[in-house]
Amino acid sequence: MKTKNITDIREAANLLQKEEVVAFPTETVYGLGANARSDEAVAKIFAAKGRPSDNPLIVHIGALEQLETVASNIPDVAQTLIHHFWPGPLTIVLLKKEGLSDLVTAGLETVGVRMPSHPVALQLLKETQLPIAAPSANVSGRPSPTTGKHVAEDLNGKISGIVDGGPTGIGVESTVIDCTTAIPVILRPGGVTREQIEAVIGTVQFDGSFKNSKEAPKSPGMKYTHYAPNAPLTIVKGSQAFLQNLINEQRMKGNKVGVLTTEENLEAYEADVVLGCGKKVDILSIAQNLYGVLRSFNEYDVNLIYSESFIDLGLGLAVMNRLLKASGYRIIEE
Ligand code: TXA
Ligand code: MG
């Protein structure tokens, strides 16, 4: 299959209406879209990504009126969240309505829905007037794509087209919140922070499994390895001197060592490759660059990677969650 570089949104909408799959930018990461009502179309997403079929997809809508065509029994708390955070990086899990492909919901009674705020995504969704299922547009297990080039690296020849809208704004995925329980539960930290949510609807629950791999995951997607670079990644919680010692030990054994740090600390380590991921004082810049830097490590010949650890408040919670998953929960503490 030849993957087209699409510049006309109408062309992308036409392809989606003809059951084809097309990648498009959102404010979080690039999505790989297909008509959520069509088994044929949604099956193409799973095939292109090599995604396990028990991991449900988020349904994207371009207008509020569409919500009641995909979800039912929408509780007040969800309405409040929608009022405050849509369009934007918040996915709300609700009871589903008949008519969606069972592949989208992986057989669950619920559906995750979001209205993205990226102008290209919104325009495309409005143009198709379809609910669009869209996971991140990467090969399953690889870091999510934050540029059109990342999408092409993974999916060229496997999908009908890519709408390249430049780098995405937030760089990590949407927050997923389950509103089918008495107290809403955050299943995945993301672009809308826990603090922002609690300011609006009060205390929410947190599914601990995103911090601890041993607890059973409630969001099916949370049990798979994600975002991993080729070389094994370990998070280091401790001082620069502690991290430098670890590097030295590995190099003494003949290993080539990569380090993931921030721009402030680029000169702080002596290792084989040192890559900076945004600025420590600006957590948004770290989120924006995280997946790109994880991908970049594959261009270098390193045997292992050590990453500094970041503060897990606000957007930092999503950053640390993705890093933990990329590391397979490997952490060394001083
Ligand atoms: O920012 C985003 O959310 C991006 C962009 C493209 O919108 N999409 C995205 O999709 O991250 P994906 O498929 O990579 O992640 C969807 C997450 C998975 O962890 C999945 O398990 C969870 O949402 N999810 C989807 N539907 C669910 C449901 N009904 N119940 C619980 N979790 C659900
Ligand atoms: Mg994903």
Coordinates of C-alpha atoms and ligand atoms in Angstrom, one line a residue:
M1 CA 0.0 0.0 0.0
K2 CA 1.2 3.5 -0.8
T3 CA 0.8 5.9 2.1
K4 CA -0.2 9.4 0.9
N5 CA 0.9 12.6 2.4
I6 CA -2.4 14.3 2.7
T7 CA -2.7 18.1 2.8
D8 CA -6.4 18.5 2.0
I9 CA -8.6 17.6 5.0
R10 CA -11.5 16.7 2.7
E11 CA -9.4 14.0 1.1
A12 CA -8.6 12.6 4.5
A13 CA -12.3 12.7 5.4
N14 CA -13.2 10.9 2.2
L15 CA -10.8 8.1 2.9
L16 CA -12.2 7.7 6.4
Q17 CA -15.7 7.5 4.9
K18 CA -14.5 4.8 2.6
E19 CA -13.4 2.6 5.5
E20 CA -9.7 3.5 5.1
V21 CA -7.3 4.4 8.0
V22 CA -5.6 7.8 8.1
A23 CA -3.2 9.3 10.7
F24 CA -3.8 12.8 11.9
P25 CA -2.4 15.2 14.6
T26 CA -4.2 15.8 17.9
E27 CA -3.0 18.1 20.7
T28 CA -1.6 15.0 22.5
V29 CA 0.0 12.6 20.0
Y30 CA -0.8 11.6 16.4
G31 CA -3.9 9.3 16.1
L32 CA -4.6 6.6 13.6
G33 CA -8.2 7.1 12.7
A34 CA -11.0 4.8 11.3
N35 CA -14.8 4.8 11.2
A36 CA -15.8 3.6 14.7
R37 CA -19.0 2.0 13.3
S38 CA -17.2 -0.2 10.8
D39 CA -15.6 -3.5 11.7
E40 CA -13.8 -3.5 8.4
A41 CA -12.2 -0.1 9.0
V42 CA -11.3 -0.7 12.7
A43 CA -9.8 -4.1 11.9
K44 CA -7.3 -2.1 9.7
I45 CA -6.1 -0.1 12.7
F46 CA -5.3 -3.3 14.7
A47 CA -3.6 -4.8 11.6
A48 CA -1.4 -1.7 10.9
K49 CA -0.4 -1.3 14.6
G50 CA 0.0 -5.0 15.5
R51 CA -2.2 -4.1 18.5
P52 CA -3.7 -6.8 20.8
S53 CA -7.5 -7.0 20.2
D54 CA -8.4 -6.9 23.9
N55 CA -7.2 -3.3 24.2
P56 CA -10.1 -0.9 23.4
L57 CA -9.8 2.2 21.3
I58 CA -10.8 5.8 22.1
V59 CA -13.7 7.2 20.1
H60 CA -13.1 10.8 18.9
I61 CA -16.0 13.2 18.2
G62 CA -16.0 16.7 16.7
A63 CA -19.3 18.0 18.1
L64 CA -21.0 17.6 21.5
E65 CA -24.3 16.4 19.8
Q66 CA -22.4 13.3 18.7
L67 CA -21.8 12.2 22.3
E68 CA -25.3 10.7 22.8
T69 CA -24.9 8.7 19.6
V70 CA -22.0 6.7 21.1
A71 CA -22.6 6.8 24.8
S72 CA -25.7 6.5 27.1
N73 CA -26.6 7.4 30.8
I74 CA -24.1 10.2 30.9
P75 CA -23.7 11.2 34.5
D76 CA -23.6 14.8 35.8
V77 CA -20.0 14.5 36.8
A78 CA -19.1 13.6 33.2
Q79 CA -21.1 16.6 32.0
T80 CA -19.1 18.8 34.3
L81 CA -15.8 17.4 33.0
I82 CA -16.9 17.9 29.4
H83 CA -17.9 21.5 30.2
H84 CA -14.5 22.3 31.6
F85 CA -12.1 20.2 29.6
W86 CA -13.6 19.6 26.1
P87 CA -12.3 20.0 23.5
G88 CA -9.1 18.8 25.1
P89 CA -6.9 16.0 26.3
L90 CA -9.5 14.2 28.5
T91 CA -11.0 10.8 27.6
I92 CA -14.2 9.9 29.5
V93 CA -15.2 6.2 29.9
L94 CA -19.0 5.9 29.7
L95 CA -21.6 3.2 29.0
K96 CA -21.6 2.6 25.3
K97 CA -24.5 2.8 22.9
E98 CA -25.2 0.1 20.3
G99 CA -23.8 0.8 16.8
L100 CA -20.1 1.0 17.5
S101 CA -17.9 -1.8 16.2
D102 CA -17.2 -4.4 18.9
L103 CA -13.6 -4.1 17.9
V104 CA -13.5 -0.6 19.3
T105 CA -14.7 -1.5 22.7
A106 CA -13.0 -4.9 22.8
G107 CA -16.3 -6.4 24.0
L108 CA -16.6 -4.1 27.0
E109 CA -19.9 -2.4 27.9
T110 CA -18.1 0.9 28.1
V111 CA -16.6 3.3 25.6
G112 CA -13.8 5.9 26.0
V113 CA -14.8 9.2 24.3
R114 CA -12.9 12.4 23.7
M115 CA -13.2 15.6 21.7
P116 CA -9.7 16.7 20.8
S117 CA -8.8 20.4 20.6
H118 CA -6.2 20.3 17.7
P119 CA -7.7 22.4 14.9
V120 CA -6.8 19.8 12.2
A121 CA -8.4 16.9 14.3
L122 CA -11.5 19.0 14.9
Q123 CA -11.9 20.0 11.3
L124 CA -11.4 16.4 10.1
L125 CA -13.9 15.1 12.7
K126 CA -16.5 17.7 11.7
E127 CA -15.9 17.0 8.0
T128 CA -16.5 13.2 8.3
Q129 CA -19.4 13.6 10.9
L130 CA -18.4 10.0 12.0
P131 CA -17.2 8.9 15.4
I132 CA -13.6 8.1 14.7
A133 CA -11.7 5.4 16.6
A134 CA -8.1 6.5 17.0
P135 CA -5.3 5.0 19.0
S136 CA -1.9 6.5 18.9
A137 CA -0.4 6.1 15.4
N138 CA 2.6 4.0 16.3
V139 CA 3.4 0.4 16.0
S140 CA 2.2 -1.3 19.2
G141 CA 4.9 -1.1 21.9
R142 CA 6.9 1.8 20.3
P143 CA 6.9 5.3 21.7
S144 CA 3.8 7.3 20.6
P145 CA 4.3 9.6 17.6
T146 CA 4.5 13.3 18.2
T147 CA 5.5 14.3 14.6
G148 CA 4.3 13.2 11.2
K149 CA 7.8 11.7 10.6
H150 CA 7.4 9.4 13.6
V151 CA 4.1 8.1 12.1
A152 CA 5.8 7.5 8.8
E153 CA 8.7 5.7 10.5
D154 CA 6.2 3.2 11.9
L155 CA 3.4 3.0 9.5
N156 CA 4.6 3.9 6.0
G157 CA 3.1 1.4 3.5
K158 CA 0.6 0.1 6.1
I159 CA -2.0 2.9 6.1
S160 CA -3.8 5.0 3.4
G161 CA -2.5 8.4 4.5
I162 CA -0.9 10.8 6.9
V163 CA -2.1 14.4 7.6
D164 CA 1.1 16.1 8.8
G165 CA 0.3 19.0 11.2
G166 CA 3.8 19.4 12.7
P167 CA 4.8 18.6 16.2
T168 CA 1.9 18.0 18.7
G169 CA 1.4 20.4 21.6
I170 CA 1.4 18.3 24.8
G171 CA 3.4 15.2 23.7
V172 CA 1.7 12.6 26.0
E173 CA -1.7 11.1 25.6
S174 CA -5.0 12.2 27.1
T175 CA -6.0 11.5 30.7
V176 CA -8.5 8.6 30.8
I177 CA -11.2 8.9 33.5
D178 CA -13.8 6.2 34.2
C179 CA -17.2 7.9 35.0
T180 CA -19.2 4.7 35.2
T181 CA -18.3 4.2 38.9
A182 CA -19.7 6.1 41.9
I183 CA -16.4 8.0 42.3
P184 CA -14.7 8.6 39.0
V185 CA -11.4 6.8 38.6
I186 CA -8.4 8.0 36.7
L187 CA -7.2 5.1 34.6
R188 CA -4.4 6.8 32.8
P189 CA -2.7 10.1 33.8
G190 CA -2.3 12.5 30.9
G191 CA -2.8 16.0 29.4
V192 CA -5.4 17.1 32.0
T193 CA -3.9 16.8 35.4
R194 CA -5.4 15.2 38.5
E195 CA -5.2 18.6 40.2
Q196 CA -7.2 20.2 37.4
I197 CA -9.8 17.5 37.6
E198 CA -10.2 17.6 41.4
A199 CA -10.5 21.4 41.3
V200 CA -13.7 20.8 39.3
I201 CA -15.3 17.6 40.6
G202 CA -13.6 17.0 43.9
T203 CA -11.6 13.9 44.9
V204 CA -11.2 11.2 42.4
Q205 CA -9.8 7.7 42.7
F206 CA -6.5 6.7 41.1
D207 CA -5.9 3.3 39.7
G208 CA -2.7 2.4 41.4
S209 CA -1.6 0.0 38.7
F210 CA -0.1 2.8 36.7
K211 CA 2.5 3.2 39.4
N212 CA 2.8 -0.5 40.4
S213 CA 3.0 -3.1 37.6
K214 CA 1.9 -5.9 40.0
E215 CA -1.7 -4.6 40.6
A216 CA -4.2 -5.9 38.1
P217 CA -4.7 -3.2 35.4
K218 CA -8.3 -1.8 35.1
S219 CA -7.7 -0.2 31.7
P220 CA -6.8 -3.1 29.4
G221 CA -4.1 -1.2 27.6
M222 CA -2.1 -0.8 30.8
K223 CA -0.8 -4.3 31.0
Y224 CA 1.2 -4.2 27.8
T225 CA 4.8 -2.9 27.5
H226 CA 4.8 0.5 25.8
Y227 CA 7.0 3.2 24.5
A228 CA 10.2 1.2 24.9
P229 CA 13.4 2.1 23.1
N230 CA 15.4 -0.9 21.8
A231 CA 18.0 -0.8 24.6
P232 CA 16.7 -1.5 28.1
L233 CA 15.8 1.6 30.1
T234 CA 16.2 2.0 33.9
I235 CA 15.0 5.0 35.9
V236 CA 17.4 6.3 38.5
K237 CA 16.2 8.1 41.5
G238 CA 19.1 9.8 43.2
S239 CA 21.9 12.3 42.8
Q240 CA 24.0 13.0 39.7
A241 CA 27.0 11.4 41.4
F242 CA 25.0 8.3 42.1
L243 CA 23.9 8.1 38.4
Q244 CA 27.5 8.8 37.2
N245 CA 28.7 5.8 39.4
L246 CA 26.2 3.5 37.7
I247 CA 27.3 4.7 34.3
N248 CA 31.0 4.1 35.2
E249 CA 30.2 0.6 36.5
Q250 CA 28.5 -0.4 33.2
R251 CA 31.2 1.2 31.1
M252 CA 33.8 -0.8 33.0
K253 CA 32.0 -3.9 32.0
G254 CA 32.3 -2.8 28.3
N255 CA 28.7 -1.6 28.0
K256 CA 27.8 1.5 26.0
V257 CA 25.6 3.7 28.1
G258 CA 22.9 6.2 27.1
V259 CA 21.6 8.9 29.5
L260 CA 18.2 10.6 29.3
T261 CA 18.4 13.9 31.1
T262 CA 17.2 17.5 30.7
E263 CA 18.9 20.4 28.9
E264 CA 20.2 21.8 32.2
N265 CA 22.2 18.7 32.8
L266 CA 23.6 17.8 29.4
E267 CA 27.1 18.5 30.5
A268 CA 26.7 16.8 33.9
Y269 CA 27.4 13.2 32.8
E270 CA 30.2 11.4 31.1
A271 CA 28.5 8.6 29.1
D272 CA 28.4 7.3 25.5
V273 CA 25.3 9.2 24.6
V274 CA 23.6 12.0 26.6
L275 CA 20.3 13.2 25.3
G276 CA 18.3 16.1 26.8
C277 CA 14.5 16.0 27.0
G278 CA 13.2 19.5 27.5
K279 CA 13.9 21.7 30.5
K280 CA 13.7 20.5 34.1
V281 CA 12.0 23.8 35.1
D282 CA 9.3 23.3 32.4
I283 CA 7.5 20.0 32.7
L284 CA 5.5 20.7 29.5
S285 CA 8.7 20.8 27.5
I286 CA 9.7 17.4 28.9
A287 CA 6.3 15.9 28.0
Q288 CA 6.6 17.4 24.5
N289 CA 10.0 15.9 23.9
L290 CA 9.8 12.6 25.8
Y291 CA 8.6 10.2 23.0
G292 CA 10.9 11.8 20.4
V293 CA 13.9 11.3 22.7
L294 CA 13.0 7.7 23.5
R295 CA 12.8 7.1 19.7
S296 CA 16.2 8.9 19.2
F297 CA 18.1 6.4 21.4
N298 CA 17.5 3.8 18.7
E299 CA 19.7 5.8 16.4
Y300 CA 22.7 5.2 18.7
D301 CA 24.6 2.1 19.5
V302 CA 24.0 1.8 23.3
N303 CA 23.5 -1.3 25.4
L304 CA 21.5 0.3 28.1
I305 CA 19.9 3.6 29.0
Y306 CA 19.6 5.4 32.4
S307 CA 17.0 8.0 32.8
E308 CA 16.8 10.7 35.4
S309 CA 13.5 10.7 37.3
F310 CA 11.1 13.7 37.2
I311 CA 8.7 15.2 39.7
D312 CA 5.4 13.3 39.5
L313 CA 3.0 16.2 40.1
G314 CA 0.8 17.8 37.5
L315 CA 1.8 16.8 34.0
G316 CA 4.9 15.2 35.6
L317 CA 2.6 12.3 36.7
A318 CA 1.9 11.4 33.1
V319 CA 5.6 11.8 32.2
M320 CA 6.7 9.5 35.0
N321 CA 3.9 7.0 34.1
R322 CA 5.2 6.8 30.5
L323 CA 8.8 6.5 31.6
L324 CA 7.9 3.7 34.1
K325 CA 6.2 1.8 31.3
A326 CA 9.1 2.4 28.9
S327 CA 11.4 1.0 31.6
G328 CA 9.2 -2.0 32.3
Y329 CA 9.1 -0.6 35.9
R330 CA 12.9 -0.9 36.4
I331 CA 14.0 1.6 39.0
I332 CA 17.2 2.0 40.9
E333 CA 17.1 4.2 44.0
E334 CA 20.0 5.7 45.8
Ligands
TXA1 O1 -4.3 11.2 23.6 C1 -4.9 10.2 23.3 O2 -5.7 9.7 24.0 C2 -4.5 9.5 21.9 C3 -4.9 10.4 20.8 C4 -4.7 9.8 19.5 O3 -6.3 10.8 21.0 N1 -5.0 8.2 21.8 C5 -4.6 7.2 22.6 O4 -5.2 5.9 22.3 O5 -3.7 7.3 23.4 P1 -4.6 4.6 22.8 O6 -5.4 3.5 22.1 O7 -3.1 4.5 22.5 O8 -4.9 4.5 24.3 C6 -6.2 4.3 24.7 C7 -6.3 4.0 26.2 C8 -5.8 2.6 26.5 O9 -5.0 2.6 27.7 C9 -7.1 1.9 26.7 O10 -7.0 0.7 27.4 C10 -8.0 2.9 27.3 O11 -7.6 4.1 26.7 N2 -9.4 2.7 27.1 C11 -10.1 2.9 25.9 N3 -11.4 2.5 26.1 C12 -11.5 2.1 27.3 C13 -12.6 1.6 28.1 N4 -13.8 1.4 27.6 N5 -12.4 1.3 29.4 C14 -11.2 1.5 30.0 N6 -10.1 1.9 29.3 C15 -10.3 2.3 28.0
MG2 MG -1.0 4.2 22.5

